[in-house]
Amino acid sequence: MTSEPTTQLLDVAGRRISQRALMRGLRVNMVAGALGNAWAAMALGMATTMFMECNGASGVMIGLIVTVQQLAMVTQIPASLYAERLASRKRYWATLALAQRLVWLVPAGLPRLAAAGMLAIVALSSILTHACAACWYSWIADLVPERIRGRFWGVRQSITMAAYLLAMAAAGWLLDAFPDPRTPGGSFTGFSLCFAAAAVVGVLDILIHLAVPEPRPTPRTVHLPILEQLLAPLRDRDFLWITLSFGVWAMTVGLTGSFSVIYLTREFNVSYTEVAATSIAAGLSTVLIGMLWGRLMDRIGARAFGALMLAVTPLFSIVWFLVDDSVLSFTLPVIGSFTVHQPIFLLVVVNLLAGGFYAGVSLCQFNLSSMLAPKEGRTLAMAVHWTLVGLIGAVGPLAGGAITDYFARHPLNTVLPTGTHLTFYHALVVLHALLLWLGVLPLLMRVRRREGDVSVHRLVGNPLRVVGILNNMMAAEAAASRTRARAVRRLGDQRVGVAVETLIERLDDPASEVREESVAALGRVGTPAAVSALVERLEAPACDLAPQIARALRGARNPEAVDALLRRMAGDEHETQAECARTLGEIGDPRAVSLLLHVLRSTQDARVLVACADALAHLHSFPALPEILQRAREAPSDVVRNSLALAAGALLGNRDEFYALLTAETEHPGSLILPQLARVGRLVERRPVFRPRLQALRLMLEALEEACENQDGPAVVETMWRDRDLISPSVPSAHPEGRAEAASDPLHKARVLSGLWYLGQLHQAVARKEPVGPIEVLLGVHFVVSCLWAEG
């Protein structure tokens, strides 16, 4: 896991936690977590369940092993209320956690402990665990930077699950190495060694974890009554929904969890090692997929990720309806021949995928609870979350045990197509699937979608597109710069907010082509987060991508960028000025008019000149028209002159229409202006609004057509000036019957006044015998035609 920038953290002594110390602490946390998972595999995994089975415990008693662990979560609340008053969470956590691990020396030293005694050990261990659990969650939530939270939990889960697998295999081997206590000559020695090893690695976990730095907790600014403190986190509806959702999730997992071991050993007489192999397969899936899950969750959002996991996981339960009591034989080159029960083979194969999806739900819970828990009073908020999860989850094992005992008293004679009987466990997995689809998933969907999260409807409705997006996000981290650049370009083309974080990371890529493609892609995505990232980079003094960023912001058209663009445009770098001007025009914010006018008057760079004129036209800045026309007359080339004329045409009428007129008339004079005048003539004949001055308009249009056909510019100018009162619907005295909305439109009125001013300038030039160019005449005709079209 690479380091990421983070906000400054202070430890409990007020000292700054450096980036190096932070990342080292996260790595130490993973190592300690690996030992903690090894303890869980040996103490609370298969060993405890089979210990109870060997002691003749009933289904309800076995279910109580999990139930007491869930109920013990209630201790988190009083413990958290106490811990929030402490200056250091670490010392409090370490004291209780060490005591909790040492408890397991009792069953190690007393291997013939009764089932009730083991239940008491588990209960005491769970109480100590949860008395310090909320402290640990809030401590680590404060420590892990938000940007890498999903990645951290994903990597951590993979590492800790690898340790769990090794410990699970070791536990299975230890238990199989000694005769079953239920057989003649059997002993509990395997269980004793297993619990002793668990205590040792558990203590090592706590001691190593003491090297993890502890950030100073955020103190409460308002001291509320205890009941108010407990209810405060739940008033956040999203925090409430994830608590209820994962509470039902814990219940469904407890419903089936421990009873799969009972079903396999009772119905198929499998060995402990074979049972361990199914758990190892599930854990191996977690190790292989965990890192991918963390990155995926950072990309699509924890809500969408959790919904995907919950939609898929129940499907894996189908395997339990396919098992039979056959034994399969295999021969492998190195291992040789061996046999395995068919249920174990199927479960190992399915768990290689299913384990990753079930672990993904837990990963989602860690992420969402850390993200949604308030910083102030986080320890208590986490305690409330896990307590409610535990209370709801406690129902599952009890219900599972009751259903198991019921089927033991009332077995069914129904036989599945595979030849096996329908049993208690089939009822449990069906109930498990229904609760996931009808309970857990709908509750999670009530959590509001955050900006940048993938829509669940999009994820389900167009999964291929989502897979393509995720593939491009992965390719954006490839080793080859060209591969990265292509992937970034495709992400921009797909225009999805979920890619923004990836694209922001690529802004610091060593390859300039990747950085430039990232800038362009963020502009095409255009979400507020993308725009903010571009603006922040544009504001940086050492920004080497200012023109590219200004160009990218043109597509987003977000007013948030205006101030940064104005500051950049005030500089003297011509390419940046031109791109900023064009973008400001596209955004259309009137704050830009003053600076654009100033640069238009002062610049000597053709690119900047044309960009400012075009931007002012987009902003409907009619006071800029005289300056644009003046700079057009002084233009050093026809290209610049035509570009400035296009900006003037946008102010006097429709830009696209003048563009078509300008290009056509430049190549073939009269090819478009005459058809336009004829079309306007037909419009005047048809529309009732022109009826009061129809005859005068006919004469004007005929005179204009004749003058244009003869390419007589002064005649065209004089006709337009003479009949100017027929042209402008904004002059009430010309035709009172004209449309009121045309006259009352401020933009249209400003355009008409500017156009009449321009016709006056043309008339004065002709009167002074000054040359009037064809483009200048064309602008006047364009204004006349536009006014008549607007009125009609």
Short mmCIF file of C-alpha atoms in Angstrom, two decimals, residues 134-384:
data_model
loop_
_atom_site.label_atom_id
_atom_site.label_comp_id
_atom_site.label_asym_id
_atom_site.label_seq_id
_atom_site.Cartn_x
_atom_site.Cartn_y
_atom_site.Cartn_z
CA ALA A 134 -15.27 0.44 20.28
CA CYS A 135 -12.07 2.13 21.48
CA TRP A 136 -10.10 0.19 18.90
CA TYR A 137 -12.53 0.98 16.06
CA SER A 138 -12.56 4.72 16.80
CA TRP A 139 -8.76 4.74 17.24
CA ILE A 140 -8.16 3.14 13.85
CA ALA A 141 -10.93 5.16 12.17
CA ASP A 142 -9.16 8.34 13.32
CA LEU A 143 -5.83 7.01 12.08
CA VAL A 144 -6.67 5.74 8.56
CA PRO A 145 -6.78 8.50 5.89
CA GLU A 146 -10.18 8.66 4.22
CA ARG A 147 -8.79 8.46 0.67
CA ILE A 148 -7.25 5.03 1.26
CA ARG A 149 -9.78 3.67 3.76
CA GLY A 150 -11.23 1.04 1.43
CA ARG A 151 -7.79 0.05 0.16
CA PHE A 152 -6.41 -0.24 3.71
CA TRP A 153 -9.22 -2.48 4.92
CA GLY A 154 -8.97 -4.58 1.76
CA VAL A 155 -5.22 -5.15 2.09
CA ARG A 156 -5.55 -5.73 5.82
CA GLN A 157 -8.30 -8.24 5.29
CA SER A 158 -6.18 -10.19 2.81
CA ILE A 159 -3.19 -10.31 5.15
CA THR A 160 -5.17 -11.19 8.26
CA MET A 161 -7.16 -13.82 6.41
CA ALA A 162 -3.94 -15.47 5.24
CA ALA A 163 -2.98 -15.80 8.90
CA TYR A 164 -6.46 -17.13 9.65
CA LEU A 165 -5.99 -19.84 7.03
CA LEU A 166 -2.69 -20.98 8.46
CA ALA A 167 -4.11 -21.03 11.97
CA MET A 168 -7.22 -22.87 10.79
CA ALA A 169 -5.08 -25.51 9.09
CA ALA A 170 -2.95 -25.82 12.22
CA ALA A 171 -6.06 -26.19 14.39
CA GLY A 172 -7.47 -28.90 12.12
CA TRP A 173 -4.16 -30.76 12.14
CA LEU A 174 -3.87 -30.56 15.94
CA LEU A 175 -7.39 -31.87 16.47
CA ASP A 176 -6.92 -34.73 14.01
CA ALA A 177 -3.52 -35.61 15.50
CA PHE A 178 -5.20 -36.94 18.65
CA PRO A 179 -8.06 -39.45 18.94
CA ASP A 180 -11.60 -38.09 19.11
CA PRO A 181 -12.64 -37.72 22.80
CA ARG A 182 -15.90 -39.52 22.00
CA THR A 183 -14.05 -42.69 20.96
CA PRO A 184 -12.38 -45.25 23.28
CA GLY A 185 -8.90 -44.01 24.17
CA GLY A 186 -9.70 -40.53 22.93
CA SER A 187 -8.49 -37.37 24.64
CA PHE A 188 -8.90 -33.59 24.71
CA THR A 189 -5.14 -33.03 24.24
CA GLY A 190 -5.62 -31.59 20.74
CA PHE A 191 -8.10 -29.05 22.10
CA SER A 192 -5.75 -28.16 24.97
CA LEU A 193 -2.82 -27.47 22.63
CA CYS A 194 -5.05 -25.52 20.27
CA PHE A 195 -6.34 -23.17 23.00
CA ALA A 196 -2.82 -22.69 24.44
CA ALA A 197 -1.45 -21.70 21.05
CA ALA A 198 -4.37 -19.31 20.65
CA ALA A 199 -3.53 -17.59 23.94
CA VAL A 200 0.13 -17.15 22.95
CA VAL A 201 -0.48 -15.62 19.51
CA GLY A 202 -3.30 -13.52 21.00
CA VAL A 203 -0.97 -11.94 23.56
CA LEU A 204 1.62 -11.26 20.85
CA ASP A 205 -1.09 -9.46 18.85
CA ILE A 206 -1.71 -7.01 21.70
CA LEU A 207 1.96 -6.38 22.46
CA ILE A 208 2.84 -5.66 18.83
CA HIS A 209 -0.19 -3.43 18.38
CA LEU A 210 1.10 -1.10 21.10
CA ALA A 211 3.50 0.32 18.45
CA VAL A 212 0.58 1.78 16.46
CA PRO A 213 0.33 5.58 17.02
CA GLU A 214 -2.85 6.88 18.63
CA PRO A 215 -4.33 10.13 17.31
CA ARG A 216 -5.79 12.53 19.82
CA PRO A 217 -9.55 11.85 19.98
CA THR A 218 -11.96 14.66 19.11
CA PRO A 219 -13.44 15.79 22.44
CA ARG A 220 -17.11 16.44 22.92
CA THR A 221 -17.96 20.13 22.73
CA VAL A 222 -21.45 19.59 24.14
CA HIS A 223 -22.07 17.34 27.14
CA LEU A 224 -25.45 15.65 26.88
CA PRO A 225 -27.34 13.27 29.16
CA ILE A 226 -26.36 9.64 28.63
CA LEU A 227 -29.58 8.74 26.81
CA GLU A 228 -29.12 11.68 24.44
CA GLN A 229 -25.53 10.60 23.78
CA LEU A 230 -26.73 7.09 22.91
CA LEU A 231 -29.48 8.30 20.58
CA ALA A 232 -27.43 11.05 18.90
CA PRO A 233 -25.62 8.79 16.36
CA LEU A 234 -28.90 7.12 15.38
CA ARG A 235 -30.46 10.47 14.46
CA ASP A 236 -28.22 10.34 11.41
CA ARG A 237 -30.53 8.27 9.22
CA ASP A 238 -27.68 6.77 7.20
CA PHE A 239 -25.92 5.59 10.36
CA LEU A 240 -29.19 4.09 11.56
CA TRP A 241 -29.77 2.24 8.28
CA ILE A 242 -26.30 0.68 8.16
CA THR A 243 -26.64 -0.36 11.80
CA LEU A 244 -29.95 -2.10 11.16
CA SER A 245 -28.72 -3.57 7.88
CA PHE A 246 -25.59 -5.12 9.33
CA GLY A 247 -27.49 -6.20 12.42
CA VAL A 248 -29.73 -8.33 10.21
CA TRP A 249 -26.60 -9.44 8.32
CA ALA A 250 -25.06 -10.66 11.60
CA MET A 251 -28.29 -12.50 12.37
CA THR A 252 -28.30 -14.29 9.01
CA VAL A 253 -24.63 -15.27 9.33
CA GLY A 254 -25.23 -16.58 12.85
CA LEU A 255 -28.23 -18.50 11.58
CA THR A 256 -26.05 -20.78 9.46
CA GLY A 257 -22.46 -20.18 10.65
CA SER A 258 -21.62 -22.84 13.25
CA PHE A 259 -24.25 -25.30 12.09
CA SER A 260 -22.53 -26.12 8.81
CA VAL A 261 -19.85 -27.97 10.80
CA ILE A 262 -22.54 -29.88 12.70
CA TYR A 263 -24.33 -30.81 9.46
CA LEU A 264 -21.17 -32.03 7.72
CA THR A 265 -19.91 -34.11 10.64
CA ARG A 266 -23.32 -35.59 11.46
CA GLU A 267 -24.54 -36.38 7.95
CA PHE A 268 -21.29 -37.21 6.13
CA ASN A 269 -18.85 -38.13 8.92
CA VAL A 270 -16.14 -35.82 7.56
CA SER A 271 -12.90 -35.20 9.43
CA TYR A 272 -11.86 -31.99 11.18
CA THR A 273 -9.19 -31.45 8.55
CA GLU A 274 -11.79 -31.65 5.79
CA VAL A 275 -14.01 -29.16 7.60
CA ALA A 276 -11.00 -26.89 7.98
CA ALA A 277 -10.35 -27.21 4.23
CA THR A 278 -13.71 -25.57 3.45
CA SER A 279 -12.88 -22.65 5.73
CA ILE A 280 -9.39 -22.43 4.27
CA ALA A 281 -10.86 -22.23 0.76
CA ALA A 282 -13.13 -19.38 1.85
CA GLY A 283 -10.23 -17.64 3.53
CA LEU A 284 -8.02 -18.13 0.48
CA SER A 285 -10.68 -16.40 -1.60
CA THR A 286 -10.57 -13.48 0.81
CA VAL A 287 -6.78 -13.28 0.57
CA LEU A 288 -6.82 -13.27 -3.22
CA ILE A 289 -9.76 -10.91 -3.68
CA GLY A 290 -9.43 -8.68 -0.60
CA MET A 291 -6.99 -6.21 -2.15
CA LEU A 292 -9.13 -5.97 -5.28
CA TRP A 293 -12.26 -5.45 -3.16
CA GLY A 294 -10.65 -2.57 -1.27
CA ARG A 295 -9.70 -0.74 -4.47
CA LEU A 296 -13.06 -1.52 -6.03
CA MET A 297 -14.89 -0.11 -3.02
CA ASP A 298 -12.82 3.08 -3.16
CA ARG A 299 -13.83 3.39 -6.82
CA ILE A 300 -17.55 2.58 -6.88
CA GLY A 301 -18.41 3.56 -3.30
CA ALA A 302 -19.10 1.40 -0.24
CA ARG A 303 -22.88 1.52 -0.73
CA ALA A 304 -22.82 0.19 -4.28
CA PHE A 305 -20.12 -2.32 -3.38
CA GLY A 306 -22.15 -3.66 -0.45
CA ALA A 307 -25.28 -3.93 -2.58
CA LEU A 308 -23.36 -5.94 -5.17
CA MET A 309 -22.00 -8.31 -2.51
CA LEU A 310 -25.42 -8.80 -0.90
CA ALA A 311 -27.12 -9.45 -4.22
CA VAL A 312 -24.68 -12.24 -5.11
CA THR A 313 -23.86 -13.99 -1.82
CA PRO A 314 -27.19 -15.88 -1.35
CA LEU A 315 -26.65 -17.61 -4.70
CA PHE A 316 -23.77 -19.61 -3.25
CA SER A 317 -26.21 -21.38 -0.89
CA ILE A 318 -27.41 -23.49 -3.82
CA VAL A 319 -24.40 -25.76 -3.30
CA TRP A 320 -25.98 -27.24 -0.15
CA PHE A 321 -28.76 -28.72 -2.29
CA LEU A 322 -26.25 -30.47 -4.56
CA VAL A 323 -24.26 -32.46 -1.98
CA ASP A 324 -24.49 -36.24 -1.58
CA ASP A 325 -22.73 -38.93 0.49
CA SER A 326 -20.39 -40.13 -2.26
CA VAL A 327 -16.61 -40.17 -2.01
CA LEU A 328 -14.48 -38.84 -4.87
CA SER A 329 -11.07 -40.18 -5.85
CA PHE A 330 -8.28 -38.07 -7.34
CA THR A 331 -4.75 -38.73 -8.53
CA LEU A 332 -2.31 -35.86 -8.73
CA PRO A 333 1.30 -36.04 -10.02
CA VAL A 334 3.06 -35.11 -6.78
CA ILE A 335 0.46 -35.94 -4.14
CA GLY A 336 -0.64 -39.25 -5.64
CA SER A 337 -4.08 -40.81 -5.10
CA PHE A 338 -6.45 -39.57 -2.43
CA THR A 339 -10.16 -39.48 -1.65
CA VAL A 340 -12.41 -36.69 -0.47
CA HIS A 341 -16.07 -36.51 0.44
CA GLN A 342 -18.16 -34.99 -2.34
CA PRO A 343 -19.66 -32.24 -0.10
CA ILE A 344 -16.15 -31.14 0.91
CA PHE A 345 -15.02 -31.02 -2.72
CA LEU A 346 -18.03 -28.92 -3.77
CA LEU A 347 -17.72 -26.58 -0.80
CA VAL A 348 -14.00 -26.04 -1.40
CA VAL A 349 -14.67 -25.15 -5.04
CA VAL A 350 -17.60 -22.83 -4.24
CA ASN A 351 -15.88 -21.23 -1.24
CA LEU A 352 -12.95 -20.21 -3.42
CA LEU A 353 -15.34 -17.58 -4.75
CA ALA A 354 -18.03 -17.34 -2.06
CA GLY A 355 -15.56 -16.56 0.73
CA GLY A 356 -14.47 -13.40 -1.04
CA PHE A 357 -18.05 -12.15 -1.42
CA TYR A 358 -18.96 -12.81 2.21
CA ALA A 359 -15.76 -11.11 3.32
CA GLY A 360 -16.66 -8.22 1.02
CA VAL A 361 -19.80 -7.54 3.07
CA SER A 362 -17.73 -7.30 6.26
CA LEU A 363 -15.31 -5.00 4.46
CA CYS A 364 -18.23 -2.80 3.48
CA GLN A 365 -19.38 -2.67 7.11
CA PHE A 366 -15.97 -1.54 8.37
CA ASN A 367 -15.83 1.15 5.69
CA LEU A 368 -19.36 2.50 6.08
CA SER A 369 -19.34 2.49 9.88
CA SER A 370 -15.98 4.33 9.94
CA MET A 371 -17.18 6.81 7.34
CA LEU A 372 -20.59 7.59 8.83
CA ALA A 373 -19.71 7.61 12.54
CA PRO A 374 -19.39 11.23 13.76
CA LYS A 375 -15.88 12.34 14.68
CA GLU A 376 -17.13 13.87 17.93
CA GLY A 377 -18.07 11.00 20.20
CA ARG A 378 -16.91 8.41 17.66
CA THR A 379 -16.04 5.82 20.31
CA LEU A 380 -19.59 5.84 21.68
CA ALA A 381 -21.10 5.93 18.19
CA MET A 382 -19.14 2.81 17.23
CA ALA A 383 -20.23 1.19 20.48
CA VAL A 384 -23.89 1.91 19.70
#
